[in-house]
XYZ file of C-alpha atoms in Angstrom:
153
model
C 0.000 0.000 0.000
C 1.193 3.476 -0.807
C 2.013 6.120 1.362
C -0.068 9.124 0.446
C 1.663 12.465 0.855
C -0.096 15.575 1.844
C 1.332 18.853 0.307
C 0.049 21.981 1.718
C -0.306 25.523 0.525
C 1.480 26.885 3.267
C 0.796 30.568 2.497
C -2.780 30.198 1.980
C -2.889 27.880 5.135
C -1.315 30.683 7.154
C -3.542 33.444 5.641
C -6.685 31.491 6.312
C -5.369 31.008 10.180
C -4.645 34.531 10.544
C -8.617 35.204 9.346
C -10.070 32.726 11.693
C -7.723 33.913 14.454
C -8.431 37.833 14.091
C -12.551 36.821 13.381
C -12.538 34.776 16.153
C -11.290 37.443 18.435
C -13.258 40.197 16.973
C -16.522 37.667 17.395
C -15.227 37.547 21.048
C -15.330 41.071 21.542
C -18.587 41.687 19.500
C -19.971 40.035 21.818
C -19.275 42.561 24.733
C -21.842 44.893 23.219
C -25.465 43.787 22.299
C -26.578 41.811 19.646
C -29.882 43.157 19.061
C -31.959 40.420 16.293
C -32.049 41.272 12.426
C -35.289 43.001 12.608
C -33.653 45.500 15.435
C -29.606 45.312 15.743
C -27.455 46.137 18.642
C -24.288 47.718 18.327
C -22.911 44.118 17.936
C -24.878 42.714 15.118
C -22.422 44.279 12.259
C -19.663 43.213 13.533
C -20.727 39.913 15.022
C -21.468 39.414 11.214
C -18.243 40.746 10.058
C -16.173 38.583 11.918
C -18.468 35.300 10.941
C -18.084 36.116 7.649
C -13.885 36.736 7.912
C -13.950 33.326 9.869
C -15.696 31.455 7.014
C -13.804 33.069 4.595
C -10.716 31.886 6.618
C -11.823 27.915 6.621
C -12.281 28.244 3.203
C -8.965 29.501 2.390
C -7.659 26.812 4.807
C -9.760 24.038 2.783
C -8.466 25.184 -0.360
C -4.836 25.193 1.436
C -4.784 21.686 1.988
C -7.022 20.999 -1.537
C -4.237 22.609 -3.453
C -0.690 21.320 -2.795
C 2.002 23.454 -2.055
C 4.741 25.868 -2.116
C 7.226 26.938 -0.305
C 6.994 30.516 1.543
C 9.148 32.767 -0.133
C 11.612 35.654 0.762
C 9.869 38.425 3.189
C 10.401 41.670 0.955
C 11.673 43.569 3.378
C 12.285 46.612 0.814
C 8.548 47.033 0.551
C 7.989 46.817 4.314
C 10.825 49.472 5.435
C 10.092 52.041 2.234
C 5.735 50.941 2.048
C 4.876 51.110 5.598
C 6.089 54.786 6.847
C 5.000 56.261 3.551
C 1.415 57.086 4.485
C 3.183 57.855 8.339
C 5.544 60.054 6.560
C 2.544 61.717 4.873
C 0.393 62.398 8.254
C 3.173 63.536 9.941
C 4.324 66.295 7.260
C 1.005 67.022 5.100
C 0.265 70.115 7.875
C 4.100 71.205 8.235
C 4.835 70.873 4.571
C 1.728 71.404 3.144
C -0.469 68.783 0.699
C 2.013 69.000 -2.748
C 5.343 68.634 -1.388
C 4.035 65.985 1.582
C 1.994 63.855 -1.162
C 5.463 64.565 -3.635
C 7.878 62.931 -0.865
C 5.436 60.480 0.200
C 5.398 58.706 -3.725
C 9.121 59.515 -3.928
C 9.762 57.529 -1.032
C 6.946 54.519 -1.481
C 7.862 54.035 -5.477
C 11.685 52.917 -4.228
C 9.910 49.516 -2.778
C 10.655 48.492 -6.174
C 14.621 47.024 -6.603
C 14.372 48.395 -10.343
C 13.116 51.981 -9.572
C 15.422 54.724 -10.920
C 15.628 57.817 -9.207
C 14.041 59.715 -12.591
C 10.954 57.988 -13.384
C 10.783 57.902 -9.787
C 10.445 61.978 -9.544
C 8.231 61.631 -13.037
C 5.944 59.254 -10.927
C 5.725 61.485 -7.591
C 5.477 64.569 -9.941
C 2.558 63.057 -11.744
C 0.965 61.585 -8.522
C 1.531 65.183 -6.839
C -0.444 66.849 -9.506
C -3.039 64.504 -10.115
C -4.078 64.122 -6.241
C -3.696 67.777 -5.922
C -6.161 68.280 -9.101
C -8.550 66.123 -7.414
C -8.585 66.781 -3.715
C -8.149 70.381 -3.756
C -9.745 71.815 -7.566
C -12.667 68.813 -7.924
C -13.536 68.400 -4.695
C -13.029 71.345 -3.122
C -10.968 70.309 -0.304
C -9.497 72.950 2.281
C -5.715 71.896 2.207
C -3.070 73.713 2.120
C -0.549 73.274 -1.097
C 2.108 74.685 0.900
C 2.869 74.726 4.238
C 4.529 76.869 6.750
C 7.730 74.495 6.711
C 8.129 75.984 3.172
């Protein structure tokens, strides 16, 4: 008789455990608050239902983890983390110093280097472009009250 094997999608398996964990625990805390019934919800309903539906999205992902077969996990980018991550931090923590063009600018400058093959040039095209664009909607289409330049500058 053969020995069957049983190759897992790792990365999916660990995705779907991460779901079930986190809707698991925000189930737990939902229900802190009152539930309330579908014809008059509580403060918990939504996000009693939230979480149920992250959990069953979670065994599914597990189910089609072990359905699959696997790969290995690969390399953490850790290029994307350190240059992704404080981006939008960057951008909160300048956009009132600065102002909304050169914090949005610096923010793409410094988020478009994730990539190993970025050059600095179409690296400033991109922020340029980005700048413009965001500015274009936010403060002309929408009518937004932020200030293009701030009293850094």
């Amino acid at each position: 008789m053969e020995e069957m094997s049983m190759a897992v999608d790792r990365p999916n398996a660990l995705c779907g455990t991460i779901f079930v964990a986190l809707g698991a625990f925000f189930a737990w805390q939902s229900l802190n608050l009152e539930i309330g019934s579908a014809f008059r919800m509580g403060p918990g309903f939504f996000p009693l239902g939230l979480a149920s539906i992250l959990i069953l999205l979670g065994l599914v992902i597990i189910g089609y983890a072990f359905r699959v077969g696997g790969e290995p996990v690969g390399a953490i980018a850790w290029r994307g983390i350190v240059l992704i991550l404080p981006a939008p931090i960057f951008f909160g923590l300048t956009v009132r110093g600065l102002g909304f063009v050169p914090a949005i600018f610096f923010t793409a400058l410094i988020a478009s280097f994730a990539s190993a093959k970025m050059r600095l040039v179409p690296a400033v095209l991109l922020s340029a472009a980005l700048t413009v664009f965001t500015a274009f909607v936010f403060v002309q289409a929408l009518g937004l009250p932020f200030r293009l330049f701030g009293p850094w500058l």
